[in-house]
Coordinates of C-alpha atoms in Angstrom, one line a residue:
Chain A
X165 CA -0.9 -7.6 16.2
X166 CA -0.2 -4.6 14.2
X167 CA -3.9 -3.8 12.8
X168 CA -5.0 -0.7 11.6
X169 CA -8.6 0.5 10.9
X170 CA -10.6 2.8 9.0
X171 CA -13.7 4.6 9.5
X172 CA -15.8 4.4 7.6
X173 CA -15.3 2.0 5.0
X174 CA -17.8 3.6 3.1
X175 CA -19.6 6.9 2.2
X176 CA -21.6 8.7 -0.1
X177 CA -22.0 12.1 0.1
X178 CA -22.9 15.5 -1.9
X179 CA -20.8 18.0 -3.9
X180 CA -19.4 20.9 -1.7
X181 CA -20.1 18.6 1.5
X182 CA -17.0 18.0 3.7
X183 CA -16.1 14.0 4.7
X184 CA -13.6 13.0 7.8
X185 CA -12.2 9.7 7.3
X186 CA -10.2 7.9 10.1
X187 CA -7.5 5.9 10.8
X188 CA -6.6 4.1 13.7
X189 CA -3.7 1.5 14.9
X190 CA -5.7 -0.5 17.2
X191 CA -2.5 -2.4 18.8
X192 CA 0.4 0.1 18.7
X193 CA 1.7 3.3 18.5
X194 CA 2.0 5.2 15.1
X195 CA 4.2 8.3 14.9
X196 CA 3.8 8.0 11.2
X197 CA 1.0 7.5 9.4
X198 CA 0.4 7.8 5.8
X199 CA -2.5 8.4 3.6
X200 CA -2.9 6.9 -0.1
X201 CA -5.3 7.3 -2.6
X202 CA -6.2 4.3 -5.2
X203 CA -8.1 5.0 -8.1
X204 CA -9.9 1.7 -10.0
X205 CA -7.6 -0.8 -10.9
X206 CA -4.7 1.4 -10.7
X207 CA -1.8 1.1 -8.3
X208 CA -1.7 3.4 -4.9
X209 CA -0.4 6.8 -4.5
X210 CA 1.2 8.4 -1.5
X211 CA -1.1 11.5 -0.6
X212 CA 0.6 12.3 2.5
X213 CA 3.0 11.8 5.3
X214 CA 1.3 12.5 8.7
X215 CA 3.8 12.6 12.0
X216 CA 2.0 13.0 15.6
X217 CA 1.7 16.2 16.8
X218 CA 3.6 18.4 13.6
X219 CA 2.1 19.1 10.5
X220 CA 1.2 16.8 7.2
X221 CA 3.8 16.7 4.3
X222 CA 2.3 16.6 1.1
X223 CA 3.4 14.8 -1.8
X224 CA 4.0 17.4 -5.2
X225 CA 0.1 17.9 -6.7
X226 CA -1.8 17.0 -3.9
X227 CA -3.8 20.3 -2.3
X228 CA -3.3 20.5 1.2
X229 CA -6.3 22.8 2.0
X230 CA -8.5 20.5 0.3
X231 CA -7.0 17.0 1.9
X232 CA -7.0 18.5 5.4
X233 CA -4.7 15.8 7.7
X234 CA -4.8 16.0 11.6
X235 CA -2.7 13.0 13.6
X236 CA -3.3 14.2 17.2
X237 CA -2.5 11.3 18.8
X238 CA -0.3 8.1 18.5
X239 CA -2.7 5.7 17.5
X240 CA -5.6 8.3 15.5
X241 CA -5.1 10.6 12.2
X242 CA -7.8 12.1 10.3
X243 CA -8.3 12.6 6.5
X244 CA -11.0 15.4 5.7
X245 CA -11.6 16.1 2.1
X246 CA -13.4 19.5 2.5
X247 CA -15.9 20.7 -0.5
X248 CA -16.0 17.0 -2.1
X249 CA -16.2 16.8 -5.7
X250 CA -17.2 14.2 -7.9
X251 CA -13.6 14.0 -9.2
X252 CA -12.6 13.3 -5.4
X253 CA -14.6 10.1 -5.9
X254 CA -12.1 7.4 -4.9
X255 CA -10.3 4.8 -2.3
X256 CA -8.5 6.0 0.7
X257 CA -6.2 4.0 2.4
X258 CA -4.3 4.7 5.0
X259 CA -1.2 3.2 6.4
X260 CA 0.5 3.5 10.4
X261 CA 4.2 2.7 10.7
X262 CA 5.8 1.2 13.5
X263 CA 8.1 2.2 15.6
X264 CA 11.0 0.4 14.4
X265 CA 9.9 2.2 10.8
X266 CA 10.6 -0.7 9.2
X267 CA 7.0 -1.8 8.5
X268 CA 3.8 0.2 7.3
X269 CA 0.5 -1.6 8.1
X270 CA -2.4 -0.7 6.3
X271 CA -6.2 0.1 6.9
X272 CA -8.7 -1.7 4.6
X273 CA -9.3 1.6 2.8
X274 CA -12.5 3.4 2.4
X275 CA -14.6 4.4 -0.9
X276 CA -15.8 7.8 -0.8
X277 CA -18.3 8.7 -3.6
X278 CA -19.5 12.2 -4.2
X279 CA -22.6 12.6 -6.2
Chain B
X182 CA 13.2 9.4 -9.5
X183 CA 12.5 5.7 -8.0
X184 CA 10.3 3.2 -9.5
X185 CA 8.3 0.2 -9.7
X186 CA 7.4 -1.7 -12.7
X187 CA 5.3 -4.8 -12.7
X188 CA 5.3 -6.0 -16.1
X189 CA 1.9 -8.6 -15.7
X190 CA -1.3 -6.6 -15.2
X191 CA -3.2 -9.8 -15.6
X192 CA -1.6 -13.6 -14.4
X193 CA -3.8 -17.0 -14.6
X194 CA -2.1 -20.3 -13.2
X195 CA -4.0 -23.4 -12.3
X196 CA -4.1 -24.3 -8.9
X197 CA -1.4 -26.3 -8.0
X198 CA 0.9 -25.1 -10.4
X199 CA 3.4 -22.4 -9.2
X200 CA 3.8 -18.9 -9.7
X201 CA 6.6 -16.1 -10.5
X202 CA 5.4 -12.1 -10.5
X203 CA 8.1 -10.0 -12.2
X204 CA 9.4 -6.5 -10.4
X205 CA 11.3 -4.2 -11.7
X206 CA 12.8 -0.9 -9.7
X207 CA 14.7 1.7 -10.7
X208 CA 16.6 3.5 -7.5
X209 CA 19.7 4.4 -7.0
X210 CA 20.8 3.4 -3.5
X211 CA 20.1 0.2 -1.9
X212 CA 16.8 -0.3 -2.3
X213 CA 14.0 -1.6 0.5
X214 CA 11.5 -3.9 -1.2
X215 CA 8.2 -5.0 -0.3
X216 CA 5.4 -7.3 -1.7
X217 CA 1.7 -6.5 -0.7
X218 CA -1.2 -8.4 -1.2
X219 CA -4.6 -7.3 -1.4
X220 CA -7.7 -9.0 -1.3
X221 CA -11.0 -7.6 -1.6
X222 CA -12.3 -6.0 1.8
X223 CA -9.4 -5.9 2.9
X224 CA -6.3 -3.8 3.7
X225 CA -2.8 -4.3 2.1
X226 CA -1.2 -7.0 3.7
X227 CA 2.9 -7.7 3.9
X228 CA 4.3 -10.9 2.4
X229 CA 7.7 -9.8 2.8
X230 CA 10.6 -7.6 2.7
X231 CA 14.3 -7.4 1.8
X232 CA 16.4 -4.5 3.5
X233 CA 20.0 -6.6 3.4
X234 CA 21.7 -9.6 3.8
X235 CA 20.5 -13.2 2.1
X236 CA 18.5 -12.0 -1.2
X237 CA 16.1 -15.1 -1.3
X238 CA 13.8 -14.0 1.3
X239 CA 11.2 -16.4 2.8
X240 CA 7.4 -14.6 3.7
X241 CA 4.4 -15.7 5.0
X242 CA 1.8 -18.5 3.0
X243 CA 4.6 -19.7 1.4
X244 CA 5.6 -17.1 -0.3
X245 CA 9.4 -16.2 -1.2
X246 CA 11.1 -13.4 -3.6
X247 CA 14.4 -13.1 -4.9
X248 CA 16.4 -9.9 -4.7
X249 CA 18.8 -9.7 -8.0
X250 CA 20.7 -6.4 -8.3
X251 CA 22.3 -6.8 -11.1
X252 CA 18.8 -7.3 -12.7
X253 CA 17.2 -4.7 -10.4
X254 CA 14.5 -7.3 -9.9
X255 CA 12.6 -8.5 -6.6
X256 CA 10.2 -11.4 -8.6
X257 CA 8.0 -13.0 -6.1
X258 CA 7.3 -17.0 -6.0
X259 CA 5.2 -19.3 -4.6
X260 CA 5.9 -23.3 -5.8
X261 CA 2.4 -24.2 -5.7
X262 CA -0.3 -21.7 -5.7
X263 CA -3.7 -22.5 -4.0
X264 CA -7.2 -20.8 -4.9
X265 CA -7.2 -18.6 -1.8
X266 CA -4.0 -16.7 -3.3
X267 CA -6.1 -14.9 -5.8
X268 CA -6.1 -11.4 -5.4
X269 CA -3.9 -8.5 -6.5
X270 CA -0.4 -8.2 -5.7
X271 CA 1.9 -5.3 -5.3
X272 CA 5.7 -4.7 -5.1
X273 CA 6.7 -1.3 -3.8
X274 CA 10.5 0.1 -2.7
X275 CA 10.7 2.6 0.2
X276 CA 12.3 6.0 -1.3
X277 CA 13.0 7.0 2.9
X278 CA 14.5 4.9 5.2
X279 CA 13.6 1.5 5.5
X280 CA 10.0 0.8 5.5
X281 CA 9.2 4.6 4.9
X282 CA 7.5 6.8 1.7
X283 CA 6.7 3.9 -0.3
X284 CA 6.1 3.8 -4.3
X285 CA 4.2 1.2 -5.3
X286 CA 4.0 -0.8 -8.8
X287 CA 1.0 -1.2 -10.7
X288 CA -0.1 -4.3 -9.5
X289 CA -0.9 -7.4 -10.9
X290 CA -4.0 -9.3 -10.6
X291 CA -3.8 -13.5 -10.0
X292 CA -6.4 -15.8 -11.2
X293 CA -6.1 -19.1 -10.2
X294 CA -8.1 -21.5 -11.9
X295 CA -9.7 -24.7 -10.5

């Protein structure tokens, strides 16, 4: 149980392009669900909190109008970086919490690169 | 400000022989602690987690870590490490309640050699 995916696991795209990434808990509910970002052989940082149905709370120094977060459902959130740059170039994971809150269960990330 | 130090980016053991990864946190309530492990392809995955109570805490593939406060260490252990544990390893502590807004270490990266 408790499995979270990501779509896609993969892209490439061009600068000034827009990319939705997804995240999904495929066997519970997810008020919470949280979005990192991992750059090469470095550890992860929290991007954002997402809660169902309110608005995303960023962490200090991450843009909010350029990391666009939707969680319109229990079980779906969405990550759009809008007007991709190459520095955006990196690996998103995302995380869903469950109800308890005592566990966050992650998605096998995807690798956005923007050329 | 909370956080995580892992002091080994880089750990080789043999197979067979067993393992200790150091972390270090610096919070200043009672901290919730967490080791991850990633593998390549593949999402973060929980080994375990202290919150209270007994601080030798037992986690999946045989896996165990050791909550000292006095140290403010969490070191994870495993007595005999196999090849399949390679991968990289991360120690985080929650900043929210329980599982919640976590910071992660560095990471460190096992080898295991045949």
């Amino acid at each position: 149980g408790a499995v979270v995916s990501q779509h896609p696991s993969w892209v490439i795209c061009k600068s000034g392009t827009s990319v939705k990434i997804e995240c999904r808990s495929l066997d519970f509910q997810a008020t919470t669900m949280f979005w990192y970002r991992q750059f090469p052989k470095q550890s992860l940082m929290l991007m954002a909190t997402s809660n169902e149905g309110s608005k995303a709370t960023y962490e200090q120094g991450v843009e909010k109008d350029k990391f666009l977060i939707n969680h319109a459902s229990l079980t779906l959130s969405t990550l759009t970086v809008t007007s991709a740059h190459p520095e955006d170039s990196s690996f998103y994971i995302c995380s869903a919490m469950t109800e308890n809150q005592e566990t966050q269960y992650f998605g096998p990330g995807t690798r956005l690169l923007v050329l | 400000a909370q956080s995580v130090t892992q002091p080994d980016i880089h750990i080789t053991v043999s197979e067979g022989a067993s393992l200790e990864l150091r972390c270090n946190y610096s919070y200043g309530a009672t901290p919730y602690l967490f080791w991850y492990v990633q593998s390549p392809g593949q999402g973060l995955q929980l080994l375990l987690k202290y919150f209270s109570g007994d601080t030798l805490v037992q986690g999946i593939k045989g896996f165990e870590a050791e909550f000292k406060r006095s140290q403010s260490s969490f070191n994870l252990r495993k007595p005999s490490v196999h090849w399949s544990d390679a991968a990289e390893y991360f120690c985080a502590v929650s900043r929210g309640n329980a599982g919640n807004m976590l910071t992660f270490g560095g990471g460190t990266r096992l080898m295991v050699k045949p």
